[in-house]
Short mmCIF file of C-alpha atoms and ligand atoms in Angstrom, two decimals:
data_model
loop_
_atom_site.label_atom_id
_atom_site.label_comp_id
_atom_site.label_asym_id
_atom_site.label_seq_id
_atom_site.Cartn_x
_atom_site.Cartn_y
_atom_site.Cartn_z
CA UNK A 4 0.00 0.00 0.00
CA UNK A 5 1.37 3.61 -0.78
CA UNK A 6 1.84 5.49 2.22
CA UNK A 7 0.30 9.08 1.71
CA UNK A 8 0.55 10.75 5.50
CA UNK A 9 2.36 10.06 8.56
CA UNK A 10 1.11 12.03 12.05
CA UNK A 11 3.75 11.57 14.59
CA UNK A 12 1.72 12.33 18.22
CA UNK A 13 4.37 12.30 21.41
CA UNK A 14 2.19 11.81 24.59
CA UNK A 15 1.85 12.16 28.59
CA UNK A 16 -0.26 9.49 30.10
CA UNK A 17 -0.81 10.05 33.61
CA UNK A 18 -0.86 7.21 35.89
CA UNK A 19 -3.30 6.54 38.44
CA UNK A 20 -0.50 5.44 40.76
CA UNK A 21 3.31 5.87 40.41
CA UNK A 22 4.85 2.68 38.94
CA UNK A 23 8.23 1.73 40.35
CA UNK A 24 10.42 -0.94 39.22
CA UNK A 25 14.54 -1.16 38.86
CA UNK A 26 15.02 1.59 36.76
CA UNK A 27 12.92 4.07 38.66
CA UNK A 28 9.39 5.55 40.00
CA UNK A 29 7.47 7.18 37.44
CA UNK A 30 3.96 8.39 37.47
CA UNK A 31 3.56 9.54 34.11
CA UNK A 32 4.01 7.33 30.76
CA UNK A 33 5.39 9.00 27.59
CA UNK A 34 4.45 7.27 24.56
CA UNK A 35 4.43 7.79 21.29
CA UNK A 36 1.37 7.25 18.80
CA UNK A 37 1.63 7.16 14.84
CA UNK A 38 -1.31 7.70 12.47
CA UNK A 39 0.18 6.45 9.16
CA UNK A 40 -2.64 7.35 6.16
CA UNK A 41 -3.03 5.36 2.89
CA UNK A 42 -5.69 7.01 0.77
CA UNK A 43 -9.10 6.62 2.81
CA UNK A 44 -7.71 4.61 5.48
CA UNK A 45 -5.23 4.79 8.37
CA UNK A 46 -3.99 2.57 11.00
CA UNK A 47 -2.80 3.22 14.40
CA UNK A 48 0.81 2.95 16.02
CA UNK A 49 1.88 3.01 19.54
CA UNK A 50 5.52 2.52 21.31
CA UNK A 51 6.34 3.56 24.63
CA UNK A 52 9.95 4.43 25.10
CA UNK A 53 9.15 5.99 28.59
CA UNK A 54 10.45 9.61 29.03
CA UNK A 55 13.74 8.68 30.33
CA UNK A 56 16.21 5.96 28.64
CA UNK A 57 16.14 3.93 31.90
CA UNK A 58 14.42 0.81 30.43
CA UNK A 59 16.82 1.11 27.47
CA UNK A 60 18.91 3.70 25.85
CA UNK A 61 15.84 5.32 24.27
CA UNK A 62 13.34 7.54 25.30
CA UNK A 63 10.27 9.60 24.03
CA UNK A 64 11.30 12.81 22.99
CA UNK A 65 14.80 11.47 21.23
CA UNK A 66 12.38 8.64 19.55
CA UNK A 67 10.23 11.68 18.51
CA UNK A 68 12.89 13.00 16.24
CA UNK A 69 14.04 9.95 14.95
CA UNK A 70 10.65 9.21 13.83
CA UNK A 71 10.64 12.77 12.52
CA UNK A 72 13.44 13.34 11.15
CA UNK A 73 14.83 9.73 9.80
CA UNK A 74 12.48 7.44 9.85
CA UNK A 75 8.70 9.10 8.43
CA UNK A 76 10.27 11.09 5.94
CA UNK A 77 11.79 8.08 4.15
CA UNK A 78 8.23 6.27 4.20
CA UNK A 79 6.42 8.78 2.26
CA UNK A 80 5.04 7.81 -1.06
CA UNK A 81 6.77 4.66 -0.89
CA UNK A 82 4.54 1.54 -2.11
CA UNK A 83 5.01 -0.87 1.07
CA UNK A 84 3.40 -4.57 0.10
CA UNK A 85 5.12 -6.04 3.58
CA UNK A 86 6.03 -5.60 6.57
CA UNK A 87 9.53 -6.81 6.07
CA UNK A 88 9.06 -3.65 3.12
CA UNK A 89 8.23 -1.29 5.50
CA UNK A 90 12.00 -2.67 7.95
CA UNK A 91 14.19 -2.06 4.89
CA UNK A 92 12.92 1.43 4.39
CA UNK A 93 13.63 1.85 7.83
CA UNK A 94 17.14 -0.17 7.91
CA UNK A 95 19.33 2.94 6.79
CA UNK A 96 18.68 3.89 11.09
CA UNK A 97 20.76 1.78 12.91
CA UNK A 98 18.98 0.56 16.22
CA UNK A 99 15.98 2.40 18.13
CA UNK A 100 14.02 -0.01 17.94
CA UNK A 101 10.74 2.02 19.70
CA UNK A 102 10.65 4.56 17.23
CA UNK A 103 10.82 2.12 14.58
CA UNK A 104 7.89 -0.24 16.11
CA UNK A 105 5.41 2.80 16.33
CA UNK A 106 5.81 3.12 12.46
CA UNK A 107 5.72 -0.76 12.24
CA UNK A 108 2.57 -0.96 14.36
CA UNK A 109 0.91 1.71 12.62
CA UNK A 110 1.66 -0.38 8.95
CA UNK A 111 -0.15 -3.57 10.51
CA UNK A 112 -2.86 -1.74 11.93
CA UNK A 113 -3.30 -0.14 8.23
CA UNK A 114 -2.77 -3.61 6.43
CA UNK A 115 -5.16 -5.73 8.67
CA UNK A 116 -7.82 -2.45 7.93
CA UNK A 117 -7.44 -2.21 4.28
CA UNK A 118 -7.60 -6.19 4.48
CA UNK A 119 -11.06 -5.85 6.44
CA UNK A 120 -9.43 -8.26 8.66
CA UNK A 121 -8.70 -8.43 12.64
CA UNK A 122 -4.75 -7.78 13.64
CA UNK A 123 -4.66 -11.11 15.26
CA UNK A 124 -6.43 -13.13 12.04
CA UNK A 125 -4.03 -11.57 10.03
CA UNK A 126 -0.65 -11.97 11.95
CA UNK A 127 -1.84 -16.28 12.02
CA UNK A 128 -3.34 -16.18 15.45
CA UNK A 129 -4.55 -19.64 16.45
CA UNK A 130 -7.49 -18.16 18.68
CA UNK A 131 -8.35 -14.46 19.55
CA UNK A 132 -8.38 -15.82 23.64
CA UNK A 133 -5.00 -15.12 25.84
CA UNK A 134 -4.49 -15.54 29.00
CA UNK A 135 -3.05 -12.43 31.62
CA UNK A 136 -0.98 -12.18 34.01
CA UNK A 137 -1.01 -9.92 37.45
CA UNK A 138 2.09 -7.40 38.04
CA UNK A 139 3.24 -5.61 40.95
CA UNK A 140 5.59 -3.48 41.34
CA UNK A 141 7.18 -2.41 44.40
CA UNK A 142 5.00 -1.47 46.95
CA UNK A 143 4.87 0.79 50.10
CA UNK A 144 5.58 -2.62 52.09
CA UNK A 145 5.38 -5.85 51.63
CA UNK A 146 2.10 -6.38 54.11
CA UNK A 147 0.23 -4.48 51.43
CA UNK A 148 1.85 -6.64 48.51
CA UNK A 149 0.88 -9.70 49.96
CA UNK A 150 -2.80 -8.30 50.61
CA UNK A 151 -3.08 -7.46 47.07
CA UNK A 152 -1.69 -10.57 45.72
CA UNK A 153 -4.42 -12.68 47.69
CA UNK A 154 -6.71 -10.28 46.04
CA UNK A 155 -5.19 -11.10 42.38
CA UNK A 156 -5.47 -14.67 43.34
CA UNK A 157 -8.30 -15.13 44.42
CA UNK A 158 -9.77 -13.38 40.56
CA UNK A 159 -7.97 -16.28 39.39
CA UNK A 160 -4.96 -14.66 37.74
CA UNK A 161 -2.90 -17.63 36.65
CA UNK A 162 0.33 -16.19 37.84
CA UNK A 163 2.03 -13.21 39.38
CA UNK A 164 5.13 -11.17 38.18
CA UNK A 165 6.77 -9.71 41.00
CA UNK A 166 9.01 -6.19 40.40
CA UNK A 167 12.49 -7.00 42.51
CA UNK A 168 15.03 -4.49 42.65
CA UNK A 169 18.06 -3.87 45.71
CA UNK A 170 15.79 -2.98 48.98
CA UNK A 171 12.85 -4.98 47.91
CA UNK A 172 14.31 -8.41 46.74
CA UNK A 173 15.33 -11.86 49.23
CA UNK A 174 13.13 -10.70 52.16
CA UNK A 175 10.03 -9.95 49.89
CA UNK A 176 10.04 -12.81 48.24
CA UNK A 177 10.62 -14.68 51.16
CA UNK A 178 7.39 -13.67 52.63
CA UNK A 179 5.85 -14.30 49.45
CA UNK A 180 6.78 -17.69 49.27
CA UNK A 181 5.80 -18.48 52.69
CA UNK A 182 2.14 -17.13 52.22
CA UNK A 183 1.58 -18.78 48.84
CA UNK A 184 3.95 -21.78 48.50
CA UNK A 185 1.90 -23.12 45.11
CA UNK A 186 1.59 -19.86 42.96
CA UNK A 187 2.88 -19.42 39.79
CA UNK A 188 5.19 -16.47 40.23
CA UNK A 189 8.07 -15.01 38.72
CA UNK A 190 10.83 -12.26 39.43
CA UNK A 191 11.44 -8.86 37.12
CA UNK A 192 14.77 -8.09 38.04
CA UNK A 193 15.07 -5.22 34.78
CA UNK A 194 18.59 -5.49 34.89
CA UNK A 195 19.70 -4.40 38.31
CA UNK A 196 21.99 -7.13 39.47
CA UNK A 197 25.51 -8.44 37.90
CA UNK A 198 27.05 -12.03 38.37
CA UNK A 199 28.28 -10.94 41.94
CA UNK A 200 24.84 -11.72 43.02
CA UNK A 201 25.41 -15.42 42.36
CA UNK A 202 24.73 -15.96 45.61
CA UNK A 203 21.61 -14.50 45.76
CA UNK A 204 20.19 -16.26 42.64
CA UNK A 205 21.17 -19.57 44.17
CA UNK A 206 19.17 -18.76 46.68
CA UNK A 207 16.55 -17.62 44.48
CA UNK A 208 17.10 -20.77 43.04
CA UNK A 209 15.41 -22.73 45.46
CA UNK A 210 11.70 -21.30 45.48
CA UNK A 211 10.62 -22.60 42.48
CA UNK A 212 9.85 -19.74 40.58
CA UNK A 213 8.69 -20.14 37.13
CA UNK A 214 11.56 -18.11 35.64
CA UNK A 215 13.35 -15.00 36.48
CA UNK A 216 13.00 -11.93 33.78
CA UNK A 217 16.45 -10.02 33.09
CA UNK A 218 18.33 -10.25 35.67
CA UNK A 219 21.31 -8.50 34.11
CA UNK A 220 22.90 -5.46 32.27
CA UNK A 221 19.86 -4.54 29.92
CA UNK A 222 22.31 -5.67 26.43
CA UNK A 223 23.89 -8.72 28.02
CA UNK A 224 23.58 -11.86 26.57
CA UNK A 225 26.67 -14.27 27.52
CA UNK A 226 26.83 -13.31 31.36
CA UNK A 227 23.20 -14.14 31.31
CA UNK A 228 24.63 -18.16 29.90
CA UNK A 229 26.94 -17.90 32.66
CA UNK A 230 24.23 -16.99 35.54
CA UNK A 231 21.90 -19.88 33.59
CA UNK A 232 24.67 -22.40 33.42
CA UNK A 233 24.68 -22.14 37.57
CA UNK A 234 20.53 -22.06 37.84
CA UNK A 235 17.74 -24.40 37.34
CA UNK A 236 15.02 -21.90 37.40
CA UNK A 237 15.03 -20.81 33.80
CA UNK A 238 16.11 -17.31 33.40
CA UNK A 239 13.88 -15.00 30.65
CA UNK A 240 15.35 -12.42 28.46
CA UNK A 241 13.30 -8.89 28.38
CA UNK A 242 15.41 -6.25 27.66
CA UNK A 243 18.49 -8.06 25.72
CA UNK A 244 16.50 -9.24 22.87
CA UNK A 245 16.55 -6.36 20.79
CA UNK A 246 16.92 -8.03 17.52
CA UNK A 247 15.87 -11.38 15.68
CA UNK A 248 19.89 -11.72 15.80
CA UNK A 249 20.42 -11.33 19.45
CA UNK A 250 17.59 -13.66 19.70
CA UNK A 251 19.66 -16.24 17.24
CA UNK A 252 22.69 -15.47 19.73
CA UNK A 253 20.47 -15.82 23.32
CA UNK A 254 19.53 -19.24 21.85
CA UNK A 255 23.04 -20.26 20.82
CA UNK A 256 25.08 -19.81 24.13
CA UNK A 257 22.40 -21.24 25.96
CA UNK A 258 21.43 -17.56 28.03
CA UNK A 259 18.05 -17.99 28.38
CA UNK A 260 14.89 -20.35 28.71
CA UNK A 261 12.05 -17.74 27.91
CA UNK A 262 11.82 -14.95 26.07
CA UNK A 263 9.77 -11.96 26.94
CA UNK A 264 8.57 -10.24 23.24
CA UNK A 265 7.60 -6.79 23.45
CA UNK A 266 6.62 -5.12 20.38
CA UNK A 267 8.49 -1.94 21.02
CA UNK A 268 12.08 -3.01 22.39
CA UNK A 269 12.46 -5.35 18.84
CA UNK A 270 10.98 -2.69 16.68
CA UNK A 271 7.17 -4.20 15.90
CA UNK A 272 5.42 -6.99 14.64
CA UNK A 273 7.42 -7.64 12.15
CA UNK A 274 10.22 -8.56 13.66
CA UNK A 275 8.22 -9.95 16.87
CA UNK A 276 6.01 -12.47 14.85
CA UNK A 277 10.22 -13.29 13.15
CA UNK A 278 11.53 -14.00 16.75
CA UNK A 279 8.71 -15.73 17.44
CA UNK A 280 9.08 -18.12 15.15
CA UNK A 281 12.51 -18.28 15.28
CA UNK A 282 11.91 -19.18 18.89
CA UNK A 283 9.47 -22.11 18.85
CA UNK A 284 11.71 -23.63 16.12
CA UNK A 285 14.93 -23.82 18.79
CA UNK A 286 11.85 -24.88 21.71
CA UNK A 287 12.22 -21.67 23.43
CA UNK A 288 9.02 -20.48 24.64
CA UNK A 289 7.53 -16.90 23.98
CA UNK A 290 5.49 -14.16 26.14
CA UNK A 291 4.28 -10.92 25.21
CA UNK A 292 5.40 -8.11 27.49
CA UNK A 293 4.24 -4.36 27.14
CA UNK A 294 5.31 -0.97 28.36
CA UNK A 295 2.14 0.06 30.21
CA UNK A 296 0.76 1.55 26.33
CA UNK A 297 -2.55 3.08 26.05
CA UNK A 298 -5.21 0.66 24.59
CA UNK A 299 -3.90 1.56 20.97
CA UNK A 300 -0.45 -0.39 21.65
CA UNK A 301 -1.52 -2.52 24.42
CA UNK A 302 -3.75 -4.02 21.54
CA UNK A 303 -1.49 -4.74 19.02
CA UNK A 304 0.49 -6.64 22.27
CA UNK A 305 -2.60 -8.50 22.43
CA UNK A 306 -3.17 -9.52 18.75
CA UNK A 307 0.89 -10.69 18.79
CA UNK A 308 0.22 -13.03 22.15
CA UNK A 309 -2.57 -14.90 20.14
CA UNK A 310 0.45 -16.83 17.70
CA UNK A 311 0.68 -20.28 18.86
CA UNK A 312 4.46 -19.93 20.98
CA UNK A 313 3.19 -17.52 23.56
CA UNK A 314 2.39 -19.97 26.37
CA UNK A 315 2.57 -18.09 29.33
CA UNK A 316 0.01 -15.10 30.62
CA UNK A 317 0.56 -11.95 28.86
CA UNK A 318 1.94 -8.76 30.81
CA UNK A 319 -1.61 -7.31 29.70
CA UNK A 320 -3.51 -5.28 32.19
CA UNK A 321 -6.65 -3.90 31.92
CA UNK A 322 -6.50 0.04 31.02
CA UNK A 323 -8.32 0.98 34.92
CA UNK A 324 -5.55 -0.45 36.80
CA UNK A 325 -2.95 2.36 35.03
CA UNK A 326 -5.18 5.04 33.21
CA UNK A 327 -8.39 6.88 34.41
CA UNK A 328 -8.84 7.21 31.56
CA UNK A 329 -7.26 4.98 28.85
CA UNK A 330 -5.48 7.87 26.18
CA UNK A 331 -7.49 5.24 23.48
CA UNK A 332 -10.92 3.72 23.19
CA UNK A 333 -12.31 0.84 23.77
CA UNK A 334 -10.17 0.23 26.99
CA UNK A 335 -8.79 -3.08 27.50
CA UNK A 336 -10.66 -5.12 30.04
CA UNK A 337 -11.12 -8.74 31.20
CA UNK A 338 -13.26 -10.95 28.98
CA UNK A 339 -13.14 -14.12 31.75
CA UNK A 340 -10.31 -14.54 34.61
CA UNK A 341 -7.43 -13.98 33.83
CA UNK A 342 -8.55 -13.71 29.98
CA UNK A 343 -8.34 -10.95 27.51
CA UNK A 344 -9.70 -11.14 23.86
CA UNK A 345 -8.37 -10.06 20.61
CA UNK A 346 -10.60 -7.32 18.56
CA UNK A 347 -12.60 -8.62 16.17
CA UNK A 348 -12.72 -5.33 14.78
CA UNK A 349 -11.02 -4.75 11.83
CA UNK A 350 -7.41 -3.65 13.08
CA UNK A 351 -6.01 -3.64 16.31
CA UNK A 352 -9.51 -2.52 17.51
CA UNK A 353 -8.42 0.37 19.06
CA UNK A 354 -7.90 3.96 18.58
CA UNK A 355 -6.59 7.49 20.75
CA UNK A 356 -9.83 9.64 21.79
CA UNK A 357 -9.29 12.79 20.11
CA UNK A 358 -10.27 15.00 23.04
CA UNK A 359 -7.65 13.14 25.06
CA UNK A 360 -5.25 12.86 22.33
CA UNK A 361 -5.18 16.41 22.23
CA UNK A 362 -4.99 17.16 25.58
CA UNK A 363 -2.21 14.89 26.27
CA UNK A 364 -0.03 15.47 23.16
CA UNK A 365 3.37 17.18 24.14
CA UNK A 366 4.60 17.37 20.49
CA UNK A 367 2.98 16.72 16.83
CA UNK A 368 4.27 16.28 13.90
CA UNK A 369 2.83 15.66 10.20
CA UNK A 370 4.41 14.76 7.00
CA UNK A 371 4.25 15.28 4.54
CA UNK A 372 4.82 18.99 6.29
CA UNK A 373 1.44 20.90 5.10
O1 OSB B 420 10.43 -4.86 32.28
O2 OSB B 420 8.69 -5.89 31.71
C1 OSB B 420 9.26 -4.84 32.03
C2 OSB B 420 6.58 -2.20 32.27
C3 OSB B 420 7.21 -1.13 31.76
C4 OSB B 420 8.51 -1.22 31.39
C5 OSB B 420 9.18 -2.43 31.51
C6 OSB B 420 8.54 -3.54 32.00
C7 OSB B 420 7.25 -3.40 32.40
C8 OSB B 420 6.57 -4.48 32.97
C9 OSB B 420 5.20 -4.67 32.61
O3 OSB B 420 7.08 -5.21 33.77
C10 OSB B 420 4.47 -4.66 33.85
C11 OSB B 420 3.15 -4.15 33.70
O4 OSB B 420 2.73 -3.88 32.57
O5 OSB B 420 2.53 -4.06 34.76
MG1 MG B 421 10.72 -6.99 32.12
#
């Protein structure tokens, strides 16, 4: 399809609660959201960078201008049959990922339109059903995190992903363990420890978690074979898998027994439906992750978890528990316990509220320039 118009929107989403992980507390979200325009129709992008490069080395307003000024500008008027098109117009940028994925998202959502088709039909989804996950980060102490994983239990979430970072690590999950010795639950470490902390992942080692995400430096991959090499919890790659080639390489030197997808961090669909693949051929399975998106993005995460190798609960939340209001409508919500389900919608399903669009944009740009 030809690409006529590309409307670059960077946004601040304000969070209901402050989210803190490993690499910080933040109570605001900055995203980014692409309209990309092919004669009548348009499709809907989304990546969420985050406004400071603490999850990786980019952020919003830097993945504004790339978009901008590198990426766009290069798209316009070009005839793009393919997603793996749309990559090599984008190949002359090395890296940045994000700002690449919120054109990338934007092309699918335009395709699967055009097509008159839902995302997840046309990405080879098996069933438009996926199961969630529950999240917490860290919390004023661990009394109330316990209290609110009982709650997330008991509405039958099938497992929990726990934030750990230095000061809220061993004696958490300690307690944790002790009140519910049969959960499903897994560690997000986002890269705050190093192989020093051996010791503390052996010890990690014995409460059968179901894996533990990123442990180390956010572009490591062999000191994440060495940690694995001494573990029998399976560790799973998040930030490190940046590529379809540092997936090839996570999979060769043994660093990992999960991988965490995220549309964003590997630069869209494209090359997330690529890993994916590449993944359940070596028998590595897959999860979809997010970046706390508005409903635009968080649905595209969706459509990607419904492809056959994503067999753990996604990191998809319904839109209340961050936004009030979601930046995009319909917001995501439950369809059973612990169950989401893919648009059936043409597209992704979901797109910004202008009112709140506006309101929330911090920059806008649109090309070609008028
Ligand atoms: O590391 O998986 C991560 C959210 C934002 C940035 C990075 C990460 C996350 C999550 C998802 O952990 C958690 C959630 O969506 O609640
Ligand atoms: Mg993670």
């Amino acid at each position: 399809m030809l690409i006529d118009s590309i409307d670059i929107y960077h946004v601040a989403m304000p969070l209901v609660y402050p989210f803190r992980t490993a690499f910080g507390d933040n109570d605001v979200i900055e995203s980014l959201l692409v309209r990309m325009g092919s004669g009548e129709t348009y499709g809907w992008g989304e990546s969420a960078p985050w406004g400071a490069p603490g999850y990786s080395p980019e952020f919003a307003a830097g993945a504004f201008l790339v978009l901008r000024n590198f990426l766009a500008p290069n798209l316009i008027g070009k005839d793009l049959l393919t997603g793996v098109d749309l990559q090599k117009a984008m190949a002359h940028v090395k890296g940045n990922p994000f700002a690449k994925a919120a054109l990338d998202l934007a092309w699918w959502d335009l395709h699967a339109r055009i097509q008159g088709e839902p995302l997840w039909r046309i990405m080879g989804g098996a069933r438009p059903d996926v199961d969630v996950g529950a999240d917490f980060g860290v919390m004023e102490s661990v009394d109330a995190l316990l209290e609110t994983m009982q709650a997330a239990l008991a509405a039958g979430f099938k497992r929990v992903k726990l934030k750990f970072r230095p000061g809220w690590d061993m004696d958490m999950l300690t307690a944790v363990r002790q009140r519910f010795p049969d959960a499903v639950i897994h560690i997000d470490c986002n890269s705050a420890y190093t192989l020093a902390d051996l010791p503390m992942f052996k010890q990690v080692d014995t409460f059968g978690l179901a894996m533990i995400e990123q442990p180390l430096m956010h572009d490591d991959i062999l000191d994440h074979a060495a940690l694995q090499a001494e573990l029998t919890t399976p560790i799973c790659l998040d930030e490190s898998i940046t590529s379809l080639d540092k997936t090839r390489q996570a999979i060769q030197v043994n660093a990992c027994g999960w991988i965490n997808i995220k549309p964003g961090r590997v630069g869209g669909l494209t090359n997330a439906i690529a890993i994916h693949d590449l993944s359940e051929q070596a028998g590595i399975p897959c999860w979809v992750g997010g970046m706390l998106e508005s409903a635009v993005g968080a649905s595209h995460c969706l459509a990607l978890a419904t492809l056959p190798n994503f067999i753990y609960p996604a990191d998809v939340f319904p839109s209340e528990r961050f936004y009030n209001p979601d930046l995009a409508e319909p917001p995501m919500a439950l369809s059973a316990p612990s169950r989401m389900t893919a648009s059936d919608s043409p597209g992704c399903g979901a797109e910004p509220d202008p009112a709140r669009l506006e309101l929330q944009t911090l920059e806008h740009a649109v090309l070609p320039a008028p």
